[in-house]
Coordinates of C-alpha atoms and ligand atoms in Angstrom, one line a residue:
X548 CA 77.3 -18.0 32.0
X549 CA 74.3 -20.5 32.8
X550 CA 73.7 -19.0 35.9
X551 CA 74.1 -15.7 35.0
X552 CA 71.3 -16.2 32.3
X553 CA 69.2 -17.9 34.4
X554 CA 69.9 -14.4 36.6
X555 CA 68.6 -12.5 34.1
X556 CA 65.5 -14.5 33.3
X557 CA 64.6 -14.7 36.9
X558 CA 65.0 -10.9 37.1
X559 CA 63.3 -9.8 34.0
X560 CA 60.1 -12.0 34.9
X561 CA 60.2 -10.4 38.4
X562 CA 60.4 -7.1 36.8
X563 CA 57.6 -8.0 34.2
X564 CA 55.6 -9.4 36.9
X565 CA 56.2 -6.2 38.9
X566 CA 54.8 -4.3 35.9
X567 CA 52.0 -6.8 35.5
X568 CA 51.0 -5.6 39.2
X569 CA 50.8 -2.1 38.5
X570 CA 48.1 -2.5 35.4
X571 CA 44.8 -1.1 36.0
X572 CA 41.8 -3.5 36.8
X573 CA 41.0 -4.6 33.5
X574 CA 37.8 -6.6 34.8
X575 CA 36.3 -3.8 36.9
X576 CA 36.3 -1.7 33.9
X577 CA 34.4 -4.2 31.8
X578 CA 32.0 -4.4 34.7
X579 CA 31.4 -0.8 34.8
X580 CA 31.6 0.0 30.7
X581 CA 28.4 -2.9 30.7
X582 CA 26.5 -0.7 33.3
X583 CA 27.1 2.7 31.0
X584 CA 25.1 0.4 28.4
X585 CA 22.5 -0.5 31.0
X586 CA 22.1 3.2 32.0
X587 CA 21.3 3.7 28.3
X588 CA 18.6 1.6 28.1
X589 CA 15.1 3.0 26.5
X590 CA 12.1 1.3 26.6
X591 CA 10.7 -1.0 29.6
X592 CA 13.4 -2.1 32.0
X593 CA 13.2 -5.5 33.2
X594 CA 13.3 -6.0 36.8
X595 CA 16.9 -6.6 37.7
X596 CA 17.8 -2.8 36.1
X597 CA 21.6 -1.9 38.2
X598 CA 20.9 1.7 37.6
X599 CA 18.7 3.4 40.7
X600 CA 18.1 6.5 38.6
X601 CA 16.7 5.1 35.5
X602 CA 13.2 3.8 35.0
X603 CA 11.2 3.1 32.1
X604 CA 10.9 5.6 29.2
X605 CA 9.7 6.1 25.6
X606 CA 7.2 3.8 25.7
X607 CA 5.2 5.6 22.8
X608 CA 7.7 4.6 20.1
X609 CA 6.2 3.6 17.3
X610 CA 6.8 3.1 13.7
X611 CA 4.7 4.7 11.1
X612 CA 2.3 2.2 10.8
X613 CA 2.0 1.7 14.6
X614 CA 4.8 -0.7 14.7
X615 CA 6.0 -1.4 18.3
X616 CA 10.0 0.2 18.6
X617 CA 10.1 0.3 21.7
X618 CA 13.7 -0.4 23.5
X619 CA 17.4 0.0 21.9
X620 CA 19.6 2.2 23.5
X621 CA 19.7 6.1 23.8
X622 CA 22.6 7.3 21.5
X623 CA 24.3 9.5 23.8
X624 CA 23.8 11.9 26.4
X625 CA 20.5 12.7 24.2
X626 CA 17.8 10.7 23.5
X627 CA 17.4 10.1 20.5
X628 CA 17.7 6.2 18.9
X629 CA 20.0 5.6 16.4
X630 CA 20.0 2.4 14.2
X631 CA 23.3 3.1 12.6
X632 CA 25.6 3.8 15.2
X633 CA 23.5 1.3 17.5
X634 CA 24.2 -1.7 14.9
X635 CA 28.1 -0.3 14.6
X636 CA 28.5 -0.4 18.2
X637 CA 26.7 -4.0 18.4
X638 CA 29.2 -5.6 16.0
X639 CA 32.0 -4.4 17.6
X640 CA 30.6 -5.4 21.4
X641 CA 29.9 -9.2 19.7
X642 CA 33.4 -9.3 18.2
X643 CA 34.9 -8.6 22.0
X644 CA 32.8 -11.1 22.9
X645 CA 33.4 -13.6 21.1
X646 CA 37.2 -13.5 20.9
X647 CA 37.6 -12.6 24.4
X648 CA 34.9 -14.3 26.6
X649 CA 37.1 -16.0 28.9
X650 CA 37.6 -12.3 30.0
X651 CA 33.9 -11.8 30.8
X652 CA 33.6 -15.1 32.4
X653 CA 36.5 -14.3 34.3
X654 CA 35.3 -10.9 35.6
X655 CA 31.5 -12.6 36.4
X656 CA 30.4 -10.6 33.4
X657 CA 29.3 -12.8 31.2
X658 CA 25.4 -12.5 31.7
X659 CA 25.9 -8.4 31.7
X660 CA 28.0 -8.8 28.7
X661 CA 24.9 -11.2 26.9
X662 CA 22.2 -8.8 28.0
X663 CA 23.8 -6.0 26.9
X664 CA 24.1 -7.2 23.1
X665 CA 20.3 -8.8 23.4
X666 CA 19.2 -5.7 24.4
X667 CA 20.1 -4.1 20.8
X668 CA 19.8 -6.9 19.0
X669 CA 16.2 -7.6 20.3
X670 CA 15.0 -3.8 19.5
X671 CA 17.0 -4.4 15.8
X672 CA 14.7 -7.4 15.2
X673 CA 11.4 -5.1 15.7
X674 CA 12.7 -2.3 13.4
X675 CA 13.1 -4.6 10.7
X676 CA 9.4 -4.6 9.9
X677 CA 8.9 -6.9 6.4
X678 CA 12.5 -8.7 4.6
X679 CA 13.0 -4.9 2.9
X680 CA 11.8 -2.6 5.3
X681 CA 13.8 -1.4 8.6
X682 CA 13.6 1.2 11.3
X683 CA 17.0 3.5 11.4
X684 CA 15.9 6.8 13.8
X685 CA 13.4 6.9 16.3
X686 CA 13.2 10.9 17.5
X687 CA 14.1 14.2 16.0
X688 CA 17.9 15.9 16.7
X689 CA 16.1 19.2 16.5
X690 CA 13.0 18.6 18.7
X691 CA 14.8 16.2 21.2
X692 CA 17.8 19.0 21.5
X693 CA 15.6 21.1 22.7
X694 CA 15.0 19.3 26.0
X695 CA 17.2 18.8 28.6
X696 CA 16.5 16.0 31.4
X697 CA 15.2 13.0 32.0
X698 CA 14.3 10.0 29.7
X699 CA 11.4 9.4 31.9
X700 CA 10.2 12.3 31.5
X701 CA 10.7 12.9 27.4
X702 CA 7.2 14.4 26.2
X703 CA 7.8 15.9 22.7
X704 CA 7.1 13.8 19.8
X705 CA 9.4 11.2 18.3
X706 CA 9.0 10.4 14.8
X707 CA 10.2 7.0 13.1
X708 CA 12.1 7.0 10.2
X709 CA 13.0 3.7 7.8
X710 CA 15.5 2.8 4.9
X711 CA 12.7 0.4 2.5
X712 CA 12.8 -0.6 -1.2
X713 CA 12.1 3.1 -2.5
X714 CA 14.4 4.7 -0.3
X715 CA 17.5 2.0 0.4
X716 CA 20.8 2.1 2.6
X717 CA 22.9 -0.4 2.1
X718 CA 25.1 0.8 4.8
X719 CA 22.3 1.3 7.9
X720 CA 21.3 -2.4 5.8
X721 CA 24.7 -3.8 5.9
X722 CA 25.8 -2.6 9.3
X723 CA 22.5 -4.3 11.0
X724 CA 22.7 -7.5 9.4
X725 CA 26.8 -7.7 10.2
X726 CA 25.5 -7.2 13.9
X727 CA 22.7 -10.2 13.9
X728 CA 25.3 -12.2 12.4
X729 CA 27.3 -11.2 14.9
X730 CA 25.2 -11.7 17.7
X731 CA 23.9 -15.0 16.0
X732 CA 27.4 -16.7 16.7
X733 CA 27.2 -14.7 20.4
X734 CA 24.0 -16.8 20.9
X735 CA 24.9 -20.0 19.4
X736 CA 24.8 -22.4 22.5
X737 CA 22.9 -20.5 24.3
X738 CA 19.8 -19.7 22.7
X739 CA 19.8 -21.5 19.5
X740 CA 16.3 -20.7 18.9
X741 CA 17.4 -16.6 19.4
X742 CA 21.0 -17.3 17.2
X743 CA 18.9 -18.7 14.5
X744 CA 16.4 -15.9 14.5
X745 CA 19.3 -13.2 14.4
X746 CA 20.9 -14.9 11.5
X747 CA 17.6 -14.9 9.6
X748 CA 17.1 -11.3 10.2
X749 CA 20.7 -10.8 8.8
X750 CA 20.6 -12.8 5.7
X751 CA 17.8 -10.5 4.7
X752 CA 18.9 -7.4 5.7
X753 CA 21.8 -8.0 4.0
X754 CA 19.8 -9.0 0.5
X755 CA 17.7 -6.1 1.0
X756 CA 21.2 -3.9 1.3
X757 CA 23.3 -5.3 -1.6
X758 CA 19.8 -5.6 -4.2
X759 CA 18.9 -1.8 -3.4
X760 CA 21.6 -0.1 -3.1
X761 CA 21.6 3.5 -1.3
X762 CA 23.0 6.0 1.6
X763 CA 20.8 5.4 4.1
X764 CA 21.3 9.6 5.3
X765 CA 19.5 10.3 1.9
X766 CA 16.7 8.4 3.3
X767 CA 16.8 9.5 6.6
X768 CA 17.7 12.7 6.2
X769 CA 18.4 14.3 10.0
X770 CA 21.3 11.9 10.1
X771 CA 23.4 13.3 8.2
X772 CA 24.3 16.1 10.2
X773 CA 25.1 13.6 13.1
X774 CA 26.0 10.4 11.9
X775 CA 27.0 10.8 8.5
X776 CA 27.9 7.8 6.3
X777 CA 30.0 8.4 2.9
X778 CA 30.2 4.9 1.5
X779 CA 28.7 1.8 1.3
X780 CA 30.6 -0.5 0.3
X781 CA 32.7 -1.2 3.3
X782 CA 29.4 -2.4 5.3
X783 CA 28.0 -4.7 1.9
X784 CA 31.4 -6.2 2.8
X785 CA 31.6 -6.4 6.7
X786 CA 28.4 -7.9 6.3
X787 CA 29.0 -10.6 3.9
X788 CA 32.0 -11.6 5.5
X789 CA 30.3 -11.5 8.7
X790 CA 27.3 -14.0 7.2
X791 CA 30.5 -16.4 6.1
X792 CA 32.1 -16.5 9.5
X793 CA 28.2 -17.1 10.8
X794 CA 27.4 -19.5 8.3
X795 CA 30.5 -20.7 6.8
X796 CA 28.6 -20.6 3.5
X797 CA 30.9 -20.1 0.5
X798 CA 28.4 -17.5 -1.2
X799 CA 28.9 -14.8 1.4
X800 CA 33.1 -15.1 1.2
X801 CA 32.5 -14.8 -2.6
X802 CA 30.6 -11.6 -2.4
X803 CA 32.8 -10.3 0.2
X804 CA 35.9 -10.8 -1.7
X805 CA 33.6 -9.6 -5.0
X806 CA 32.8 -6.2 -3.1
X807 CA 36.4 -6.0 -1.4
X808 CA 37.8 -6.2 -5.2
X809 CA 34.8 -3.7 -6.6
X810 CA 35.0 -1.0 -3.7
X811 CA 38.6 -0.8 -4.0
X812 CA 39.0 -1.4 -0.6
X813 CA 42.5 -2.6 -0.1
X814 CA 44.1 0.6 0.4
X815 CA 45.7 1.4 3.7
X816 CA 42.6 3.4 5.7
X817 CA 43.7 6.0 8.2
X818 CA 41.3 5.1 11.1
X819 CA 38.9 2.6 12.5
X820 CA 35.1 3.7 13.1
X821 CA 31.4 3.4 12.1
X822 CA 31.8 5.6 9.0
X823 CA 35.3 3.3 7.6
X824 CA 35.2 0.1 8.9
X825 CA 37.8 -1.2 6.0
X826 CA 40.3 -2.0 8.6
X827 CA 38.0 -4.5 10.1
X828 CA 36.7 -6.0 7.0
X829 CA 40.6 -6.6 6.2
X830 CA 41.2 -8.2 9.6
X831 CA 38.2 -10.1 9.5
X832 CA 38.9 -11.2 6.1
X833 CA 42.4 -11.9 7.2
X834 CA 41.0 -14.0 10.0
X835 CA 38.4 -15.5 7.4
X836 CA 40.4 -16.9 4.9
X837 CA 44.5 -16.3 6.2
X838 CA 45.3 -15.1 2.8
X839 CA 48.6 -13.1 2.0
X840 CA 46.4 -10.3 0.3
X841 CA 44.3 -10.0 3.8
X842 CA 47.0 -10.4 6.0
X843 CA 49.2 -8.1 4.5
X844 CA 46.8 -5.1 4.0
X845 CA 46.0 -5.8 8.0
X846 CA 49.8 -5.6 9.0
X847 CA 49.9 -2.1 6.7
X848 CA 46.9 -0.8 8.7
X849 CA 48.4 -2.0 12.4
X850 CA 51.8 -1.2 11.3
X851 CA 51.2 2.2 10.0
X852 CA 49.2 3.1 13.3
X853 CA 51.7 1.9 15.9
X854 CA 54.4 3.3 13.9
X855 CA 53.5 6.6 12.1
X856 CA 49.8 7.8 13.2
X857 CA 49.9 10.9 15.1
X858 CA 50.6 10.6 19.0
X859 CA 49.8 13.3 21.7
X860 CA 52.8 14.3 23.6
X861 CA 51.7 11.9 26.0
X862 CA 51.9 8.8 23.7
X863 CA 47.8 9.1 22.8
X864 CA 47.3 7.8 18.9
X865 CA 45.2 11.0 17.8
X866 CA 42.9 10.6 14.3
X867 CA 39.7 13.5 15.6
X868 CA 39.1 15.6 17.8
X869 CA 35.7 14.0 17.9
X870 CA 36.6 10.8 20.2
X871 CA 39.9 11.1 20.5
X872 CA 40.0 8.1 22.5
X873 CA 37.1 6.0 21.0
X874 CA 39.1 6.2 18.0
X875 CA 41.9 5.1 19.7
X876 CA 40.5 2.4 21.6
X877 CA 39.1 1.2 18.5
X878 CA 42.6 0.8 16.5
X879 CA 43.6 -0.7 19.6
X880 CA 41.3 -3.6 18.9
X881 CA 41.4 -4.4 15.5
X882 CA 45.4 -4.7 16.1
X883 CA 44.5 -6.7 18.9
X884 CA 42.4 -8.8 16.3
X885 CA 45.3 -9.0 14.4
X886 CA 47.7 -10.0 16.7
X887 CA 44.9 -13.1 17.4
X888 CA 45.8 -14.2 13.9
X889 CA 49.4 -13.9 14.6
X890 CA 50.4 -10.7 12.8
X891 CA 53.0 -9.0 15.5
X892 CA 51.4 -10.3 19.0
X893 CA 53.4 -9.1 20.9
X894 CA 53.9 -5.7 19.3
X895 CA 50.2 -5.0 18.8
X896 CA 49.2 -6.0 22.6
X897 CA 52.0 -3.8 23.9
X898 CA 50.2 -0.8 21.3
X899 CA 46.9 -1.9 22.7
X900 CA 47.7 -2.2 26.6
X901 CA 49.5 1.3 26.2
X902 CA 46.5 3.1 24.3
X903 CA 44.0 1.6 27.0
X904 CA 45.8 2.6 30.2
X905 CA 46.5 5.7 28.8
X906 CA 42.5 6.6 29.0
X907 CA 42.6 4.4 32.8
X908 CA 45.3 6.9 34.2
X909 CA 48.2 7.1 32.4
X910 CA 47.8 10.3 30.6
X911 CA 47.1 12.0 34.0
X912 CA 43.9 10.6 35.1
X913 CA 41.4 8.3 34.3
X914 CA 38.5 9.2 31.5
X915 CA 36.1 6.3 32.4
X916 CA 33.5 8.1 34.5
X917 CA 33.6 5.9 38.2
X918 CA 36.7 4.9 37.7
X919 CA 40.3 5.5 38.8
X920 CA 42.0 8.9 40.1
X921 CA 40.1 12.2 39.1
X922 CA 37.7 10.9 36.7
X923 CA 35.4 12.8 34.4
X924 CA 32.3 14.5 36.8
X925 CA 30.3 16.4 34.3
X926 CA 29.8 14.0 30.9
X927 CA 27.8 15.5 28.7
X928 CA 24.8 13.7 29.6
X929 CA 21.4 14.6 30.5
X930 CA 19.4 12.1 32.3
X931 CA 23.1 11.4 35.0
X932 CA 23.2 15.3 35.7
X933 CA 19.5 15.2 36.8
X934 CA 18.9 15.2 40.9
X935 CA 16.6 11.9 42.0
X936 CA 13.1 12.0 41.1
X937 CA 10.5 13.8 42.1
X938 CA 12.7 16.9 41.9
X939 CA 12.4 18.6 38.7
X940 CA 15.1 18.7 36.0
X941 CA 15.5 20.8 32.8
X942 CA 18.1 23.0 31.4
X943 CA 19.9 24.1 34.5
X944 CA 20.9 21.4 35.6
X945 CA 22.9 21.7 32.0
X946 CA 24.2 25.1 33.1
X947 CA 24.8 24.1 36.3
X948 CA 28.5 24.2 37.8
X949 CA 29.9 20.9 39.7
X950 CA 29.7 17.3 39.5
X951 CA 26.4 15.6 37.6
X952 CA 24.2 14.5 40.2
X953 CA 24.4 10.5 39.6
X954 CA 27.5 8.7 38.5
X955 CA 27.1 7.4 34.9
X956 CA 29.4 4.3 35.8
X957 CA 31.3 3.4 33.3
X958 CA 31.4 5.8 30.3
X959 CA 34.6 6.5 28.1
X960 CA 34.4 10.0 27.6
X961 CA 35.4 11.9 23.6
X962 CA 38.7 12.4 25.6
X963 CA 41.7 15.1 25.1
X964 CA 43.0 17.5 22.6
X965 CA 45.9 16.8 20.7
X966 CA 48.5 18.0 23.6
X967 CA 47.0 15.7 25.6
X968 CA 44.7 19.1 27.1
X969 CA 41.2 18.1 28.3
X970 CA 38.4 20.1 30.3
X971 CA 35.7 18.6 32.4
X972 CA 32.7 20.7 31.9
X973 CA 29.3 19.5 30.6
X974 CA 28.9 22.2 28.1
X975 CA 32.0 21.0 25.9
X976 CA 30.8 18.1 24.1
X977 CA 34.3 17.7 22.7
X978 CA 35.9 16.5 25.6
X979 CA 33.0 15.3 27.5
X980 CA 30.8 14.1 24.9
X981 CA 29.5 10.3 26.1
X982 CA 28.5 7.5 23.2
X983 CA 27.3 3.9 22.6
X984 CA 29.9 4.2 19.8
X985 CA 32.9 5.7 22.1
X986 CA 32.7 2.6 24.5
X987 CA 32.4 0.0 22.1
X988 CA 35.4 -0.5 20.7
X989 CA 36.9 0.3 24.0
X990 CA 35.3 -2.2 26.0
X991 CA 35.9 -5.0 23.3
X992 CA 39.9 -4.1 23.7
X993 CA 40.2 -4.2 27.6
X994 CA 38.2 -7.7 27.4
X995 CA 41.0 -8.3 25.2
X996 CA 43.5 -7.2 27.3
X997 CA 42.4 -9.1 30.1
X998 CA 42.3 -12.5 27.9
X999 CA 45.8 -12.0 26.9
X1000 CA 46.7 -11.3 30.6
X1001 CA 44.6 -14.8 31.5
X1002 CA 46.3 -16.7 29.1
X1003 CA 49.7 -15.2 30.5
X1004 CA 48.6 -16.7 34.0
X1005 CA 47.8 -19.9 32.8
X1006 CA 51.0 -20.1 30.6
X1007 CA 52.8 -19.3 34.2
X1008 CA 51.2 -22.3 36.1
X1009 CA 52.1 -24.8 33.3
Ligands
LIG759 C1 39.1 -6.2 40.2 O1 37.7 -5.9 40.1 C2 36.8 -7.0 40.4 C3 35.4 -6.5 40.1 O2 35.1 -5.4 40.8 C4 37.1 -7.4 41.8 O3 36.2 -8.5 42.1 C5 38.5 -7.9 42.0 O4 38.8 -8.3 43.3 C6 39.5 -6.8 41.5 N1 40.8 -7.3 41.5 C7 41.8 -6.8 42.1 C8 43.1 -7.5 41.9 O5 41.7 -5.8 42.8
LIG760 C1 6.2 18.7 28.0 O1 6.8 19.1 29.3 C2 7.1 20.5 29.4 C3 7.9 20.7 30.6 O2 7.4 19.9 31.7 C4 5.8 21.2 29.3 O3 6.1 22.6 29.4 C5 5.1 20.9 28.0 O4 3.8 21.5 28.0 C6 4.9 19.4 27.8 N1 4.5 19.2 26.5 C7 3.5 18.3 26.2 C8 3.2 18.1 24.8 O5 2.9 17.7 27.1

């Protein structure tokens, strides 16, 4: 009977190991997700830029008084900067980070993963102009869809628009300062001077968002069409609570909890992303404070994803059609967040590892452009499907057939239809549509991923 058990053990850890060999390189995807970030860089580009076909760009930017905005990151395969989205995908990239940063060390990442955050964090800091005054667009949708090409070679005008005491948004407010708080605990250790000017920069942002309250779309109005955002109360509270895990100052959990209570935000939200970040603020707040209330509503959220939300006949979770799998990468890591606080581990990581692999291969092929078998060759995005410089670029290269002319290493791509059907052509943004918002949430779960796979090895050699 002993033996026999001892049989089975033996066999089931050689068949889990067998399995084990067979994931995808979880490491060489956070390597090339960082360099998507780095080939979205605006702004001067500091010597040691990885991408060959970028150079500097937009160095004109300027707020209305002449401020300097210069820097941030491109939104998509457009050009236009966008605070909102930007500070989203920050938050989320610092949360990977700092859970999981064995994983970048592991993978020889860790600077990458640093620079990348500093790079938004840096261009948030110039936007916010005086305590109540901050910098949410630079560039027009209309004017800047209108040109096809290069960021280099961007010559239309790009006007700056800002949330300030007349015109508030608490949620373009809120989302920032839960980002520098972020990135203040990122920084903590090393660069205290740069973690203590973050969290500076996020205690007021987040005064200025929770005394004037506002949409910030009303504000600035061209965002609305893009990036709308419906509430604010979900960012007043991601960014207190983010200020109390910062600062482990009582006031912020009291206004967290005081805003959780007052925006009725306990009920069970159907997905995770930057216009309904409730399911994060009740996994932070589970994390926070381990209370029953917390816990519970972030069990309801992970249990009713794994278990009821819609799947693709290939076993994809699908919420939109717009980033099918930035949606799903980004349940996959809030679950993974709440498995870290000990709410199903086991059951979450298995959801997570299965959503991931899914867009590395196992729906058919892989959707991270660079990586894997028959990845995405035409992502919907301009300045990759442009030939080296000095040849010109404009709006055939858009209409163009075949592969974009440089690899944009790294990018998750909107992803599949809801019977798992996807098309590689530039022209449909649906399925090829590239984002600082698709890969954030997706790059924050594979470093997960790979921690839980690190710990697994160490586990093994005690
Ligand atoms: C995974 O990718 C990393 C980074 O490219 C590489 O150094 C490493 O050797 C790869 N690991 C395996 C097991 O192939
Ligand atoms: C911008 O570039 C385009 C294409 O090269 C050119 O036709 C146009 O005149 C330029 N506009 C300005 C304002 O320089």
């Amino acid at each position: 009977m002993a033996n026999s058990m001892l049989a089975l053990v033996i066999a089931l850890a050689v068949l889990g190991h067998a399995v084990q060999a067979a994931d995808y390189n979880y490491s060489k995807v956070l390597e090339l997700s960082l360099l998507f970030y780095e080939a979205q860089r605006s702004g001067k580009l500091p010597e040691d830029n990885r991408i060959p076909w970028r150079g500097d760009s937009a160095l004109d930017d300027r707020g209305q008084r002449g401020e300097d905005l210069t820097g941030g990151y491109y939104d998509a395969g457009d050009f236009v900067k966008f605070g909102f989205t930007m500070a989203s995908t920050t938050t989320l990239l610092a949360w990977g980070y700092l859970s999981y940063k064995d994983a970048y060390e592991s993978a020889g990442q860790a600077k990458y993963g640093l620079a990348a955050i500093k790079w938004a964090a840096d261009y948030f800091i110039k936007c916010h102009v005086s305590p109540m005054e901050l910098y949410g667009q630079v560039g027009d949708f209309t004017l800047d869809h209108k040109f096809w090409g290069r960021p280099e070679d961007l010559n239309m005008s790009r006007p700056a628009y800002k949330i300030d005491v007349q015109h508030p948004g608490s949620d373009l407010a809120g989302e920032t300062a839960a980002a520098l708080a972020a990135v203040s605990l990122v920084f903590k250790g090393v660069d205290n001077d740069y973690s203590a000017k973050c969290l500076q920069h996020a205690k007021q942002l987040y005064s200025f968002a929770n005394q004037y309250r506002g949409l910030y779309h009303e504000a600035i109005k061209g965002a609305a069409q893009f990036y709308e955002s419906t509430d604010y109360g979900d960012e007043l509270t991601w960014a207190a609570a983010w200020l109390y895990k910062a600062t482990g100052e009582s006031q912020y959990l009291d206004e967290a909890e005081h805003h959780y209570m007052k925006f009725r935000l306990k009920e069970r939200p159907n997905e995770f992303f930057y216009n309904k970040k409730v399911a994060g603020v009740q996994i932070l707040l589970a994390q926070l404070t381990k209370q029953p209330e917390y816990m519970d509503a972030a069990q309801a959220f992970c249990d009713f994803t794994v278990d009821y939300q819609k799947r693709t006949p290939k076993g994809l979770v699908y919420i939109d059609k717009y980033g099918t799998l930035c949606h799903a990468a980004n349940v996959a890591f809030v679950c993974l967040q709440a498995a870290d606080v000990g709410i199903s581990p086991k059951k979450y990581q298995d959801f997570a590892r299965q959503q991931i692999n899914y867009m590395l291969g196992d729906g058919g092929h892989s959707y991270v452009v660079g990586f894997g078998k028959n990845y995405p060759k035409q992502p919907h995005h301009a300045a990759s499907s442009c030939p080296l410089q000095p040849a010109s670029c404009g709006w055939e290269e858009f209409y163009r057939q075949g592969p974009n002319k440089q690899i944009l290493y790294g990018a998750l791509v909107s992803g599949p239809d809801e019977n798992d059907h996807y098309r590689d052509v530039r022209e449909e943004y649906v399925y090829n549509e590239v984002t600082l918002d698709y890969n954030a949430g997706f790059q924050s779960a594979v470093a997960g991923l790979r921690h839980f796979q690190l710990q697994e090895i160490n586990y093994n050699k005690t």
